[in-house]
Short mmCIF file of C-alpha atoms in Angstrom, two decimals:
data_model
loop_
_atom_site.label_atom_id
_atom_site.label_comp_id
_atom_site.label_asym_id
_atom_site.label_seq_id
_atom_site.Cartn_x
_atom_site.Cartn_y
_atom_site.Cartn_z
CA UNK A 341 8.69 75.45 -47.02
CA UNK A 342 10.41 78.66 -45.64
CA UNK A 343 8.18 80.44 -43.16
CA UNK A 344 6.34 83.28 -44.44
CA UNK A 345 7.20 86.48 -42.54
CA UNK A 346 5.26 89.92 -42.28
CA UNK A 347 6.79 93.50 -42.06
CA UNK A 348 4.88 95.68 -39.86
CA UNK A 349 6.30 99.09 -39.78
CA UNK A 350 6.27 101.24 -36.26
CA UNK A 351 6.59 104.81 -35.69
CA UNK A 352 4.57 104.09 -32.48
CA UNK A 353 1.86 106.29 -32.67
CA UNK A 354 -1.67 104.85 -32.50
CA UNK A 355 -2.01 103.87 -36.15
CA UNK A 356 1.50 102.01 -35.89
CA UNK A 357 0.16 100.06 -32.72
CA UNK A 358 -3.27 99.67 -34.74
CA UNK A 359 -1.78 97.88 -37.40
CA UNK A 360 0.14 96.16 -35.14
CA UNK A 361 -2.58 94.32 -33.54
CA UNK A 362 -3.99 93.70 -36.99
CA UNK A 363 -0.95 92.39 -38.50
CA UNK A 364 -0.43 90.00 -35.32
CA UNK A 365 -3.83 88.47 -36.42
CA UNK A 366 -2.79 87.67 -39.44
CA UNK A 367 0.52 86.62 -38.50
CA UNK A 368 -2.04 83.85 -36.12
CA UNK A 369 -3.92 83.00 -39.34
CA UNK A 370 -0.84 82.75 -41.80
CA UNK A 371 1.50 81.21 -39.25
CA UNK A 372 3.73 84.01 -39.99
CA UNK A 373 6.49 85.56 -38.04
CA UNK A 374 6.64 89.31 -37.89
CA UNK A 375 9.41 92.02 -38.27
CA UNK A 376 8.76 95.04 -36.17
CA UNK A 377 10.05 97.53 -38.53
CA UNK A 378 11.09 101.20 -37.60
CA UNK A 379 12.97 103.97 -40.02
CA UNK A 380 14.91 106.09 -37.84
CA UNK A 381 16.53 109.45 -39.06
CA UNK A 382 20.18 109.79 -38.14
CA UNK A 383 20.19 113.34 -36.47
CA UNK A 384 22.80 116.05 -37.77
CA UNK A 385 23.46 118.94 -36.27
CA UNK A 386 24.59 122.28 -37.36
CA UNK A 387 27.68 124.12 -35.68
CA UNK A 388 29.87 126.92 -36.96
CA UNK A 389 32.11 125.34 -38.05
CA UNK A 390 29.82 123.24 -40.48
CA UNK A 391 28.09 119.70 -40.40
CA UNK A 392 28.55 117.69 -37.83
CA UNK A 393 27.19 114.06 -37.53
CA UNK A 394 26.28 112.36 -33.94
CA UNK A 395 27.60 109.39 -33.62
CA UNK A 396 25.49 106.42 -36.05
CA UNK A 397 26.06 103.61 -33.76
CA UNK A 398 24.89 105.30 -30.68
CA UNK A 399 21.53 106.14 -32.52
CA UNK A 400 21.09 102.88 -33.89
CA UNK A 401 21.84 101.08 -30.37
CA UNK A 402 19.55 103.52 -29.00
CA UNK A 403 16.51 103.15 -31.53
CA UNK A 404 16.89 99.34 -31.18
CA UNK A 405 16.48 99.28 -27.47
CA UNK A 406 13.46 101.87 -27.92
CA UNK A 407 11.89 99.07 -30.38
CA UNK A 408 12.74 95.89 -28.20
CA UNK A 409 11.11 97.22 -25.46
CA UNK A 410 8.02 98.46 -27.43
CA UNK A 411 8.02 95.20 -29.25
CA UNK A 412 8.00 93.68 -25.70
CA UNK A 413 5.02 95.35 -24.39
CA UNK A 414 2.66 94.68 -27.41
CA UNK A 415 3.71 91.07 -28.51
CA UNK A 416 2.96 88.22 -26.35
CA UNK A 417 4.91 84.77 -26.49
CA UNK A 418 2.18 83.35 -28.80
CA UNK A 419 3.97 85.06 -31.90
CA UNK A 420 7.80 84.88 -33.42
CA UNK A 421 8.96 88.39 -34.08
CA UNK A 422 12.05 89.83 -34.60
CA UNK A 423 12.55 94.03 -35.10
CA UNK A 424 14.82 95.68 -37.57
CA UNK A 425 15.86 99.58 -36.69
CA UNK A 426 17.67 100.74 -39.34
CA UNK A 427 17.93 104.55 -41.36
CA UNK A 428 17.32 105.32 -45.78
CA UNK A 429 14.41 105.45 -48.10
CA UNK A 430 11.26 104.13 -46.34
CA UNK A 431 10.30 102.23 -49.83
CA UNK A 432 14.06 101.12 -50.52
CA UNK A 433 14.86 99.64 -46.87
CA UNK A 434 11.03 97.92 -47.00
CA UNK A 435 11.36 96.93 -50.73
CA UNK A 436 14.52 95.23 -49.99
CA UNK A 437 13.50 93.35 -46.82
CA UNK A 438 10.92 91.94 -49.11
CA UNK A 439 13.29 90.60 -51.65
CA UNK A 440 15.42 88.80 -49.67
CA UNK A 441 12.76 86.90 -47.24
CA UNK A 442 9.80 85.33 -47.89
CA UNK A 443 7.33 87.77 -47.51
CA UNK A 444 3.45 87.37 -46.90
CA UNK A 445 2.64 90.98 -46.75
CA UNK A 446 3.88 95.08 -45.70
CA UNK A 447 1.26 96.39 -43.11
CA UNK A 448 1.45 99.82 -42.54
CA UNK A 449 -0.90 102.10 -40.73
CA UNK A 450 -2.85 105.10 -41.97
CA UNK A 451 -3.34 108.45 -39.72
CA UNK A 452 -6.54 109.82 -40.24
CA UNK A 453 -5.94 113.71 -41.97
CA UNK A 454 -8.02 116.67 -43.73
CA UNK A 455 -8.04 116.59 -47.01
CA UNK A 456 -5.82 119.42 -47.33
CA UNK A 457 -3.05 117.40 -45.10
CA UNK A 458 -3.18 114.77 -47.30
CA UNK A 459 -3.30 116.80 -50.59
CA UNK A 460 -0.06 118.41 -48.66
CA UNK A 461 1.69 115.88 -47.12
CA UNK A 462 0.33 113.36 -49.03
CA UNK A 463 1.38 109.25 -46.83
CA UNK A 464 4.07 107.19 -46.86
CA UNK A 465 1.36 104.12 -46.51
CA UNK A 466 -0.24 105.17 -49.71
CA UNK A 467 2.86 106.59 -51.68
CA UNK A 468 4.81 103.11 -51.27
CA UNK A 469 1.38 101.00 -51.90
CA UNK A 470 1.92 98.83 -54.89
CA UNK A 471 5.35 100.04 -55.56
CA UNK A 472 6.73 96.67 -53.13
CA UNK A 473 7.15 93.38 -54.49
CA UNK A 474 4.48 91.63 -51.91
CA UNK A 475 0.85 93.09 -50.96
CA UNK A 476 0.98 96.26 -49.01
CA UNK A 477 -1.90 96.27 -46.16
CA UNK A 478 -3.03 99.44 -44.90
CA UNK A 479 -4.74 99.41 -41.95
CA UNK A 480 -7.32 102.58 -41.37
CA UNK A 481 -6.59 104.45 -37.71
CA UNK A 482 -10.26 103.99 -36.99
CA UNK A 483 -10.57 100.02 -37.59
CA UNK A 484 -10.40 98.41 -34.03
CA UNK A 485 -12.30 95.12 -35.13
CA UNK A 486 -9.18 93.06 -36.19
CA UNK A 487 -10.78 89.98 -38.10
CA UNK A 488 -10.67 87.87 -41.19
CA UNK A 489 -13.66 86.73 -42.69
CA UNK A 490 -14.94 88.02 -45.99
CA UNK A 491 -13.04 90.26 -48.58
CA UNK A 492 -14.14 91.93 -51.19
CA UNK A 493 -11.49 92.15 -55.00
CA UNK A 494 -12.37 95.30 -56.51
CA UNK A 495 -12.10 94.79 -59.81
CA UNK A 496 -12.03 97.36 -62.88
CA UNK A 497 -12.81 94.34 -65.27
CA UNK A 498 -10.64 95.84 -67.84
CA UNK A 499 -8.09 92.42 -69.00
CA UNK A 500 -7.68 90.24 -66.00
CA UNK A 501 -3.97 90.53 -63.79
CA UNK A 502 -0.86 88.74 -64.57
CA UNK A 503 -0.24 85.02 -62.87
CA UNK A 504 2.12 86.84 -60.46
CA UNK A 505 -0.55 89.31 -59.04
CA UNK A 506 -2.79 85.98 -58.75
CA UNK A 507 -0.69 84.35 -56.95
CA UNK A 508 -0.25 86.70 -54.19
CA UNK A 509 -4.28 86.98 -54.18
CA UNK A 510 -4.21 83.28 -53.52
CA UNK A 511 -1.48 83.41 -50.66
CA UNK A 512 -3.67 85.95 -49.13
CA UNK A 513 -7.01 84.08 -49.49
CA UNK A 514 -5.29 80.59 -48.51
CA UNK A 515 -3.80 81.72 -45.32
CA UNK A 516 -6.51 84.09 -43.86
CA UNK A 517 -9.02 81.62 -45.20
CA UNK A 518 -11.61 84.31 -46.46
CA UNK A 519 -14.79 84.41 -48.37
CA UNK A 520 -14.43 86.53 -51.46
CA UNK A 521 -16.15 88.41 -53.37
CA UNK A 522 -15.75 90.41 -56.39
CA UNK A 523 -17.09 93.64 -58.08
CA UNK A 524 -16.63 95.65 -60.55
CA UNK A 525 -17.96 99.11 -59.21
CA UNK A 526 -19.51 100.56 -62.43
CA UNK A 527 -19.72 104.37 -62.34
CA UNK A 528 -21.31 106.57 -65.30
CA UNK A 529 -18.28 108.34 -66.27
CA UNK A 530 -16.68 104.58 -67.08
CA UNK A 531 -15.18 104.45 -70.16
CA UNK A 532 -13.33 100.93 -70.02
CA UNK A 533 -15.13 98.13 -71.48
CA UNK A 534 -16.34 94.53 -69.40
CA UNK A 535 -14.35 92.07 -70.31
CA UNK A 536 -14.94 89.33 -67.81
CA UNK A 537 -17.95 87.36 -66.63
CA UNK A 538 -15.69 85.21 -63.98
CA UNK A 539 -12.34 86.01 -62.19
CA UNK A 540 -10.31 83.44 -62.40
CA UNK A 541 -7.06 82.83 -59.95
CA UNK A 542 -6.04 79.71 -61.25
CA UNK A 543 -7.30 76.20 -62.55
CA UNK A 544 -9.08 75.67 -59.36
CA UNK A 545 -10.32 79.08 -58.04
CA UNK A 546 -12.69 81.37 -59.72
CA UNK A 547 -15.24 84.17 -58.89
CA UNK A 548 -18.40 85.43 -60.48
CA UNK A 549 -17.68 89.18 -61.05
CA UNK A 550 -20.92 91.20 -59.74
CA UNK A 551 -21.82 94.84 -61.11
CA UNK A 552 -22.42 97.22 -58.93
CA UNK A 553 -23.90 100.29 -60.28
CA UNK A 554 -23.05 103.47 -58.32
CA UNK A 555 -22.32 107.06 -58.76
CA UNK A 556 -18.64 106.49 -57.37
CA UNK A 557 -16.14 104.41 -57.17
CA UNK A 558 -15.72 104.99 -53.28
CA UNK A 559 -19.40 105.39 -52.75
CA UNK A 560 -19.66 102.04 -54.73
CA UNK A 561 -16.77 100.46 -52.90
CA UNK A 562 -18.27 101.58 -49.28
CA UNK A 563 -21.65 99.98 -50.40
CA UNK A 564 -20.69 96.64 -51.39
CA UNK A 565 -18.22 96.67 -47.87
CA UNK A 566 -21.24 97.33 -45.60
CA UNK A 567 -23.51 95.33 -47.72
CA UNK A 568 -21.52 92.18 -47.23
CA UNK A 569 -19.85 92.99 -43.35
CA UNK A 570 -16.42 92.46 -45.06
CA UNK A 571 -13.02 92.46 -42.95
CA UNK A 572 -11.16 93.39 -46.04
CA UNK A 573 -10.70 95.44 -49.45
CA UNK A 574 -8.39 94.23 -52.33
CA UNK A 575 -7.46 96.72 -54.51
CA UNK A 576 -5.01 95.60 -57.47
CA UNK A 577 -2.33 98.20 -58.86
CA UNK A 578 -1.65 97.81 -62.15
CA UNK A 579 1.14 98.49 -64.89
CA UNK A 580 -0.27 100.82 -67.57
CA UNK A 581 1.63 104.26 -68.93
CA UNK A 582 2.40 107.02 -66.55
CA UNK A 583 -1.20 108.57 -67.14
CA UNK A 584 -3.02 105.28 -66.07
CA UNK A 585 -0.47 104.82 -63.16
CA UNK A 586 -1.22 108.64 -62.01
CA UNK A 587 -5.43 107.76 -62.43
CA UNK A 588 -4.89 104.58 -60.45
CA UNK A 589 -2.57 105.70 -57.46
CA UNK A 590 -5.04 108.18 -57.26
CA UNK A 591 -7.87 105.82 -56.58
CA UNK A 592 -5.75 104.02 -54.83
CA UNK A 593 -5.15 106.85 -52.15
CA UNK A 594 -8.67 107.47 -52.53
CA UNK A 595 -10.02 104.07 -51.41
CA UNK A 596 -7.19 104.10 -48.72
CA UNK A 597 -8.04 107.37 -47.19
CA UNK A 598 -12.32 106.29 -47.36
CA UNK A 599 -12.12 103.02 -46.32
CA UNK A 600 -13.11 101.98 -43.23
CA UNK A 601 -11.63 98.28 -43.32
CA UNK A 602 -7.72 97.13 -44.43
CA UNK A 603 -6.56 97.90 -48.14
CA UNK A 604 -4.53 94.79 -49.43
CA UNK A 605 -2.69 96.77 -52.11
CA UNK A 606 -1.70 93.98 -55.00
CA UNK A 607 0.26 95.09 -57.77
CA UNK A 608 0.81 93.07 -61.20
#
């Protein structure tokens, strides 16, 4: 079987080099290689006489060098890695990396912001979660623990996801060898219908789905996280109308931003 490989993308500031050292773990666990990713603007400058574009190839042999050497001083010989420097849409260059190998996972770091940054500026980590064809992990600035253990599947319990989206839960759970559990976080405002007693991945794997009654979704989520000491969050992205996708991004960002542990973003 191909090797699995996992994209870790590097601006190299602390949350880049924090989800490095996470993604490194799994790429232990998963015996994965890693691609050091980094998304370099080409610079233009502006003269009187109009546009003028430094040369690409310079930048590109330059940005290269910057990530081999930064590559070099955070990897040890223990793990394969190889780094792609390249320029384009963040969610394009990723998305297509992810097509054409064999792809475990994305992980991307998340800055810790105000609220009003991130209402602003909004995150690249969040805006390209569940919009790649493999699970996007997103590593919280503050998490320094790095382990595997015990994940939780937040679930809405609304129909259960498509075979595809369960099969990337599995590759997850096989390789980092977890203990899951799952929950349906049931708020008071909830106006979807339980549907499901027992999650089921496939044939072979399936989950009790436990209630847990709070006044939040991310008050719920943080709960059942501390209650069970778990390494990890699952959150699954689905494909609904526009309105539903807006709702769910939303909560998406919103578990992202909250959580204290890794998001695994899985979309159907």
């Amino acid at each position: 079987m191909k090797k699995q490989k996992i994209i870790v993308g590097i601006d190299y500031t602390k949350s880049s080099v924090n989800a490095l050292n996470y993604a490194k773990l799994l790429a232990y666990h998963s015996n994965s290689e890693l691609i050091l990713f980094h998304l370099y603007d080409a610079p233009v400058l502006y003269t009187n006489s109009g546009l003028y574009l430094m040369s690409y190839k310079a930048v590109e042999k330059s940005n290269k060098e910057k990530l081999n050497l930064f590559a070099k001083k955070y990897i040890d010989d223990k793990v394969a890695y190889s780094t792609i420097a390249t320029s384009g849409a963040f969610k394009d260059e990723v998305n297509g990396l992810a097509k054409s190998n064999n792809i475990h996972s994305v992980v991307l770091g998340l800055e810790s912001k105000t609220k009003m940054n991130r209402f602003i500026f909004g995150s690249t980590t969040t805006d390209v979660a569940g919009k790649i064809d493999c699970p996007v992990i997103i590593v919280p600035e503050s998490y320094k623990k790095h382990a595997v253990g015990h994940t939780i599947i937040a679930f809405d319990n609304s129909e259960l996801p498509n075979a595809k989206c369960m099969k990337k839960i599995r590759n997850f759970i096989n390789t980092t060898q977890s203990k899951i559990s799952v929950y349906h976080i049931k708020t008071p405002n909830e106006i979807i219908e339980s549907k499901n007693d027992s999650f089921k991945i496939d044939a072979n794997l399936s989950y009790k789905i436990q209630v847990k009654k709070s006044k939040s979704l991310i008050d719920g989520i943080k709960s059942v996280v501390t209650q069970n000491k778990a390494n990890a969050i699952i959150d699954i992205a689905r494909k609904h109308s526009f309105v539903y996708r807006f709702f769910n991004e939303s909560h998406t960002k919103e578990i992202a931003f909250a959580s204290k542990v890794p998001v695994v973003v899985v979309h159907e």
